[in-house]
Short mmCIF file of C-alpha atoms in Angstrom, two decimals:
data_model
loop_
_atom_site.label_atom_id
_atom_site.label_comp_id
_atom_site.label_asym_id
_atom_site.label_seq_id
_atom_site.Cartn_x
_atom_site.Cartn_y
_atom_site.Cartn_z
CA MET T 8 -3.72 -5.30 20.54
CA SER T 9 -1.16 -6.46 18.02
CA ARG T 10 0.08 -10.59 18.07
CA ASP T 11 3.17 -10.65 20.28
CA ILE T 12 5.96 -11.91 18.73
CA THR T 13 9.32 -12.59 19.87
CA LEU T 14 11.93 -10.87 18.09
CA LYS T 15 14.86 -12.49 17.39
CA ASN T 16 16.71 -8.88 16.52
CA PRO T 17 15.14 -6.67 18.93
CA ASN T 18 17.97 -3.59 18.01
CA PRO T 19 16.69 -0.38 16.43
CA PRO T 20 15.13 0.18 14.36
CA TYR T 21 13.00 -2.31 15.11
CA LYS T 22 10.50 -2.41 17.42
CA ARG T 23 7.44 -3.95 18.23
CA ASN T 24 4.91 -1.66 20.01
CA GLU T 25 0.72 -2.74 20.96
CA TYR T 26 -2.21 -1.13 19.42
CA PRO T 27 -6.20 -1.40 20.59
CA VAL T 28 -8.28 -3.38 18.26
CA ASP T 29 -8.34 -1.14 15.12
CA SER T 30 -11.21 -1.55 12.19
CA ASN T 31 -9.32 0.17 9.36
CA PHE T 32 -6.86 -1.97 9.78
CA ASN T 33 -9.16 -5.32 9.47
CA SER T 34 -11.06 -3.86 6.69
CA LEU T 35 -7.60 -3.57 4.76
CA CYS T 36 -7.26 -6.81 5.63
CA ASP T 37 -10.75 -8.05 4.45
CA ASN T 38 -10.65 -7.00 1.44
CA TRP T 39 -7.18 -8.47 0.92
CA GLU T 40 -8.97 -10.70 -1.97
CA LEU T 41 -10.19 -8.04 -3.98
CA TYR T 42 -6.59 -5.56 -3.38
CA GLU T 43 -4.33 -6.93 -3.41
CA ASN T 44 -3.41 -7.15 -7.17
CA LYS T 45 -4.52 -3.36 -7.07
CA ILE T 46 -1.82 -1.79 -4.70
CA ALA T 47 0.22 1.46 -5.07
CA ILE T 48 2.48 2.77 -2.06
CA PHE T 49 2.72 6.41 -1.26
CA LEU T 50 5.95 6.47 0.67
CA GLY T 51 6.04 10.09 2.77
CA ALA T 52 8.95 11.12 5.19
CA GLY T 53 7.72 8.94 8.22
CA ALA T 54 8.68 5.65 6.52
CA SER T 55 12.24 5.93 6.39
CA PHE T 56 12.00 6.91 10.45
CA GLY T 57 14.49 5.24 12.25
CA ALA T 58 17.10 4.33 9.23
CA VAL T 59 20.88 5.47 8.84
CA ASN T 60 22.66 7.07 6.07
CA ASN T 61 25.99 5.01 5.30
CA LYS T 62 27.92 7.45 7.61
CA GLY T 63 25.33 5.71 10.39
CA ASP T 64 23.21 9.24 10.56
CA LYS T 65 19.85 8.97 11.28
CA LEU T 66 17.96 10.11 7.96
CA LEU T 67 17.01 13.43 9.22
CA GLY T 68 13.22 15.20 8.16
CA ALA T 69 12.74 18.78 6.92
CA TYR T 70 12.97 20.75 10.26
CA GLN T 71 16.28 18.76 11.41
CA LEU T 72 17.72 19.17 6.91
CA ARG T 73 16.99 22.97 7.60
CA ASN T 74 19.40 23.21 10.87
CA GLU T 75 21.62 21.50 8.98
CA VAL T 76 22.32 23.50 6.11
CA TRP T 77 21.77 26.51 7.92
CA SER T 78 24.67 25.63 10.16
CA LYS T 79 27.32 24.13 7.65
CA PHE T 80 26.38 26.51 4.60
CA MET T 81 25.75 30.14 6.86
CA LEU T 82 27.26 29.78 10.06
CA SER T 83 31.47 29.73 10.91
CA PRO T 84 32.81 26.90 12.88
CA LYS T 85 32.45 28.69 15.93
CA GLU T 86 28.94 30.13 15.15
CA ARG T 87 27.78 26.62 15.15
CA LYS T 88 29.12 25.38 18.49
CA ASN T 89 26.27 27.91 20.69
CA TYR T 90 23.86 29.25 17.47
CA ASP T 91 20.53 29.08 18.32
CA PHE T 92 17.92 27.84 15.72
CA ALA T 93 14.76 29.89 17.34
CA ASN T 94 16.59 32.80 14.87
CA ILE T 95 15.39 30.80 11.54
CA ALA T 96 12.38 29.14 13.50
CA SER T 97 10.11 30.90 10.95
CA MET T 98 12.28 30.33 8.07
CA THR T 99 11.57 26.71 5.47
CA LEU T 100 13.87 24.38 4.63
CA GLU T 101 13.37 25.45 0.70
CA HIS T 102 14.02 29.84 1.94
CA ALA T 103 17.47 28.31 4.21
CA SER T 104 18.29 26.39 0.93
CA ALA T 105 18.17 28.97 -1.49
CA ILE T 106 20.18 30.89 0.72
CA ALA T 107 22.87 28.49 0.91
CA GLN T 108 22.81 27.88 -2.52
CA SER T 109 23.66 32.01 -2.91
CA LYS T 110 26.20 32.25 -0.70
CA ALA T 111 28.25 28.96 -1.59
CA ASP T 112 26.62 26.75 -5.23
CA ARG T 113 24.45 24.43 -5.96
CA LEU T 114 26.77 21.38 -6.69
CA SER T 115 27.70 22.03 -2.72
CA LEU T 116 24.85 22.28 -1.43
CA THR T 117 23.33 18.87 -3.45
CA GLU T 118 26.42 16.57 -2.60
CA PHE T 119 25.80 18.06 0.62
CA ILE T 120 21.96 16.35 0.66
CA LYS T 121 22.99 13.39 -1.08
CA GLY T 122 25.55 12.57 1.92
CA LYS T 123 22.92 12.80 4.58
CA TYR T 124 20.19 10.17 2.68
CA THR T 125 22.63 7.96 0.79
CA ALA T 126 22.04 4.88 2.19
CA ASP T 127 24.10 1.72 1.56
CA GLN T 128 21.82 -0.35 4.01
CA THR T 129 18.49 -1.31 3.36
CA LEU T 130 15.41 -0.92 6.63
CA TRP T 131 13.33 -4.41 6.12
CA GLN T 132 10.40 -2.83 5.79
CA HIS T 133 12.01 -1.68 2.34
CA ALA T 134 13.75 -5.20 2.11
CA VAL T 135 9.80 -6.76 2.11
CA LEU T 136 7.85 -3.97 0.39
CA PRO T 137 8.44 -5.69 -3.01
CA PHE T 138 6.39 -8.87 -2.03
CA LEU T 139 3.56 -6.39 -2.08
CA ASN T 140 3.95 -6.52 -5.36
CA PRO T 141 2.70 -3.11 -6.48
CA LYS T 142 1.46 -1.46 -9.24
CA ALA T 143 2.95 2.15 -8.20
CA LEU T 144 5.13 3.53 -5.81
CA PHE T 145 5.90 7.54 -5.13
CA THR T 146 8.01 8.90 -3.26
CA THR T 147 8.66 12.44 -1.59
CA ASN T 148 11.96 11.35 0.52
CA TYR T 149 15.33 11.11 -1.13
CA ASP T 150 17.29 8.07 0.43
CA ASN T 151 17.92 5.01 -1.82
CA LEU T 152 15.79 2.89 0.73
CA ILE T 153 13.78 1.34 -1.36
CA GLU T 154 15.78 1.13 -4.47
CA LEU T 155 18.71 -0.72 -2.43
CA GLY T 156 15.17 -2.68 -1.12
CA PHE T 157 14.40 -4.36 -4.84
CA GLN T 158 18.28 -4.72 -5.84
CA LEU T 159 17.63 -6.97 -3.06
CA HIS T 160 15.41 -9.19 -4.47
CA SER T 161 17.56 -9.11 -8.13
CA GLY T 162 16.59 -11.88 -10.41
CA ASP T 163 13.52 -13.03 -7.79
CA VAL T 164 10.80 -13.61 -10.11
CA ARG T 165 8.51 -12.88 -7.53
CA VAL T 166 9.55 -9.72 -7.25
CA ASN T 167 8.91 -6.64 -10.63
CA LYS T 168 12.09 -4.87 -11.31
CA HIS T 169 11.79 -0.61 -10.30
CA LEU T 170 12.55 2.32 -12.40
CA GLU T 171 13.06 5.68 -11.53
CA VAL T 172 10.15 7.49 -14.01
CA TYR T 173 10.28 10.61 -14.57
CA ASP T 174 9.00 10.75 -18.39
CA ASP T 175 6.48 8.03 -20.11
CA ASN T 176 9.60 5.96 -21.52
CA TYR T 177 9.26 2.32 -19.90
CA ASN T 178 7.43 -1.05 -20.09
CA SER T 179 4.81 -0.76 -17.36
CA LYS T 180 4.60 -4.57 -17.31
CA GLU T 181 8.08 -5.01 -16.88
CA PHE T 182 9.08 -2.22 -14.81
CA VAL T 183 7.41 -0.82 -11.21
CA PRO T 184 7.47 2.79 -11.33
CA VAL T 185 9.08 4.55 -8.95
CA TYR T 186 8.08 8.11 -8.74
CA LYS T 187 9.93 10.94 -6.77
CA PRO T 188 9.56 14.34 -8.02
CA HIS T 189 11.22 16.00 -5.27
CA GLY T 190 14.56 14.05 -6.28
CA SER T 191 17.04 11.26 -5.66
CA VAL T 192 20.02 10.71 -4.25
CA SER T 193 20.82 8.20 -7.05
CA LYS T 194 20.41 11.24 -9.68
CA SER T 195 21.69 14.30 -7.50
CA ASN T 196 23.57 15.91 -10.18
CA ASP T 197 20.94 15.81 -13.11
CA GLU T 198 18.80 18.85 -13.95
CA VAL T 199 15.49 19.57 -11.53
CA GLY T 200 12.84 17.45 -13.47
CA HIS T 201 14.35 14.43 -14.09
CA GLY T 202 15.65 13.06 -10.76
CA GLY T 203 18.07 16.61 -9.69
CA ILE T 204 17.11 17.34 -5.97
CA VAL T 205 14.22 19.74 -5.68
CA ILE T 206 15.38 21.74 -2.53
CA SER T 207 15.34 25.50 -2.69
CA GLN T 208 12.49 27.52 -3.72
CA PHE T 209 13.95 28.50 -6.77
CA ASP T 210 13.97 24.94 -7.18
CA TYR T 211 10.21 24.41 -6.95
CA PHE T 212 9.51 27.19 -8.72
CA ASP T 213 11.33 25.87 -12.06
CA ILE T 214 9.78 22.46 -12.09
CA HIS T 215 6.03 23.08 -11.04
CA ASP T 216 5.01 21.85 -14.20
CA SER T 217 6.80 19.38 -14.67
CA ARG T 218 6.04 18.23 -11.13
CA VAL T 219 2.41 19.13 -11.46
CA ASN T 220 2.30 16.28 -14.39
CA MET T 221 4.30 13.74 -12.99
CA LEU T 222 1.63 13.66 -10.08
CA LYS T 223 -1.00 13.88 -12.65
CA LYS T 224 0.78 10.42 -14.65
CA PHE T 225 0.65 8.58 -10.84
CA VAL T 226 -2.94 9.90 -9.85
CA ASP T 227 -4.25 8.53 -12.90
CA LEU T 228 -2.66 5.43 -12.38
CA LEU T 229 -4.68 5.57 -8.66
CA SER T 230 -8.23 5.36 -10.20
CA ASP T 231 -8.65 2.04 -10.24
CA LYS T 232 -5.73 0.75 -7.24
CA CYS T 233 -6.48 0.81 -3.85
CA VAL T 234 -3.64 3.34 -2.14
CA ILE T 235 -1.89 2.87 0.85
CA PHE T 236 0.09 6.21 2.29
CA ILE T 237 2.60 5.51 4.42
CA GLY T 238 4.00 7.79 6.42
CA TYR T 239 2.58 11.00 4.40
CA SER T 240 1.78 13.86 6.32
CA PHE T 241 -0.48 15.45 3.09
CA MET T 242 0.98 18.62 3.81
CA ASP T 243 2.23 18.91 0.48
CA PHE T 244 -0.22 21.05 -1.42
CA ASP T 245 0.03 20.06 -5.00
CA ILE T 246 -0.17 16.58 -4.03
CA SER T 247 -2.61 16.10 -1.45
CA ARG T 248 -5.17 19.49 -3.69
CA LEU T 249 -5.05 16.17 -6.31
CA ILE T 250 -5.74 13.00 -3.52
CA TYR T 251 -8.74 15.43 -2.72
CA ASP T 252 -9.94 15.98 -6.09
CA MET T 253 -9.63 12.06 -6.88
CA ALA T 254 -11.37 11.59 -3.84
CA ARG T 255 -14.62 13.59 -3.90
CA LYS T 256 -14.83 11.73 -7.67
CA ASN T 257 -15.85 8.35 -4.49
CA LYS T 258 -15.28 5.94 -7.72
CA THR T 259 -11.86 4.29 -6.51
CA PRO T 260 -11.18 1.62 -4.47
CA ARG T 261 -10.85 1.90 -0.49
CA TRP T 262 -7.27 3.73 0.59
CA TYR T 263 -5.63 3.62 3.61
CA ALA T 264 -3.06 5.88 5.32
CA VAL T 265 -0.98 4.17 7.96
CA PHE T 266 0.64 7.09 10.72
CA PRO T 267 0.74 5.64 14.55
CA ARG T 268 -2.18 8.18 15.54
CA ASN T 269 -4.94 6.79 17.62
CA ASP T 270 -7.79 9.48 17.11
CA ASP T 271 -11.25 9.85 16.46
CA ASN T 272 -10.98 13.26 15.58
CA ILE T 273 -8.34 12.59 12.98
CA ARG T 274 -10.02 9.83 11.48
CA ASN T 275 -12.51 11.45 10.93
CA MET T 276 -10.66 13.94 9.35
CA TYR T 277 -9.32 11.44 6.80
CA LEU T 278 -12.44 9.97 6.05
CA GLU T 279 -14.59 13.01 4.81
CA ASN T 280 -12.46 15.34 3.35
CA TYR T 281 -9.46 12.01 1.57
CA GLN T 282 -12.68 9.08 1.85
CA ILE T 283 -9.33 7.25 3.38
CA LYS T 284 -9.04 5.17 6.17
CA GLN T 285 -6.29 5.89 8.71
CA ILE T 286 -4.55 2.95 10.25
CA ASN T 287 -2.47 3.22 13.31
CA ARG T 288 0.49 0.79 13.19
CA THR T 289 4.25 2.66 11.78
CA PHE T 290 5.27 0.96 8.99
CA PHE T 291 7.08 -1.79 10.39
CA ASP T 292 4.08 -3.05 12.67
CA PHE T 293 1.65 -1.99 9.64
CA LEU T 294 4.05 -4.97 7.75
CA ILE T 295 4.16 -7.18 10.27
CA ASP T 296 0.47 -7.27 11.39
CA LEU T 297 -0.63 -7.79 7.66
CA ASP T 298 1.55 -10.65 6.73
CA GLU T 299 0.01 -12.32 9.81
CA ALA T 300 -3.45 -11.92 8.40
CA VAL T 301 -2.85 -12.49 5.07
CA ASN T 302 1.17 -14.09 4.45
CA PHE T 303 2.52 -12.23 1.66
CA ILE T 304 5.86 -12.35 2.76
CA PRO T 305 7.92 -15.70 1.31
CA GLY T 306 9.69 -17.66 4.88
CA GLU T 307 12.81 -16.57 4.73
CA TRP T 308 12.23 -12.73 4.59
CA LYS T 309 9.73 -12.85 7.53
CA PHE T 310 11.10 -10.43 10.43
CA THR T 311 10.78 -13.98 12.77
CA ASN T 312 13.44 -15.64 10.54
CA MET T 313 16.35 -12.54 9.13
CA ASN T 314 18.91 -13.98 11.57
CA GLU T 315 19.09 -16.85 8.95
CA ASN T 316 18.11 -15.14 5.56
CA MET T 317 21.84 -14.92 3.92
CA LEU T 318 21.65 -10.91 3.18
CA LYS T 319 20.47 -10.17 6.38
CA ASN T 320 24.07 -8.25 6.00
CA ARG T 321 22.16 -5.67 3.55
CA ILE T 322 19.81 -4.80 6.23
CA GLN T 323 20.18 -1.82 8.69
CA GLY T 324 20.19 -3.13 12.80
CA TYR T 325 22.04 -6.91 11.50
CA SER T 326 25.23 -5.68 11.08
#
């Protein structure tokens, strides 16, 4: 069970939950001395759960985004009022986006996506993530929460600078590489494969080779790292296959996956097939509990001290 703490700001998106004793979480804490200087982080859609964009709208999941794209580009204002999205139940986001782009244009589609995922404040989780001193970060998300988190610590010698990586021209000793193979809102109008938004099935065709190369480069970085997957579903075939292949070699430090599910069948599946230990926590609870166990967050950034933090107005839930 998570240790009780008094939340000075219990408003959304922050909520503490209670959990049964988790041997996998204890495994990470017990191994922390071995792993703390070789952490790599992999963020999926679940890591952005609860965040809002700069208009105050919640960041969308893939299913919700498909519906929003279809509504915006394929339906008239009158049709949107009572449209039954069961009509496109079997259609993927990638297919819907390809049709929308064909009906309208590429710029309008990417600007729409950018508007949905651009935030001007980050979550507390992303603000303290740099204190884990990750050697590399990887995310399938379009949003800019990671970047905003690093920017909060500009000039802080405790935090390395970050750099979105689309080639090998970066200094690994100076920058933390941030891999975003699906593109980023900060580079939404760039070419796909160089930061541009990857949204339609034809985008995936266009960048298949460069995407696989980026994934391989990232996976190569993981051979001696403790990888922590947070809010990631392992549904992407290319990514999951590379992780699976590496896991079969069984020569890496222990890897962990963090998402709120307490199911022995799921835990066994991840362990047997990916050699990954699943930790039953939300991103928020995981970082609080990990800090309580290993004390990696500086005092002024601990969640219980955020009301006194001078930068709290740049954190969602505090303004």
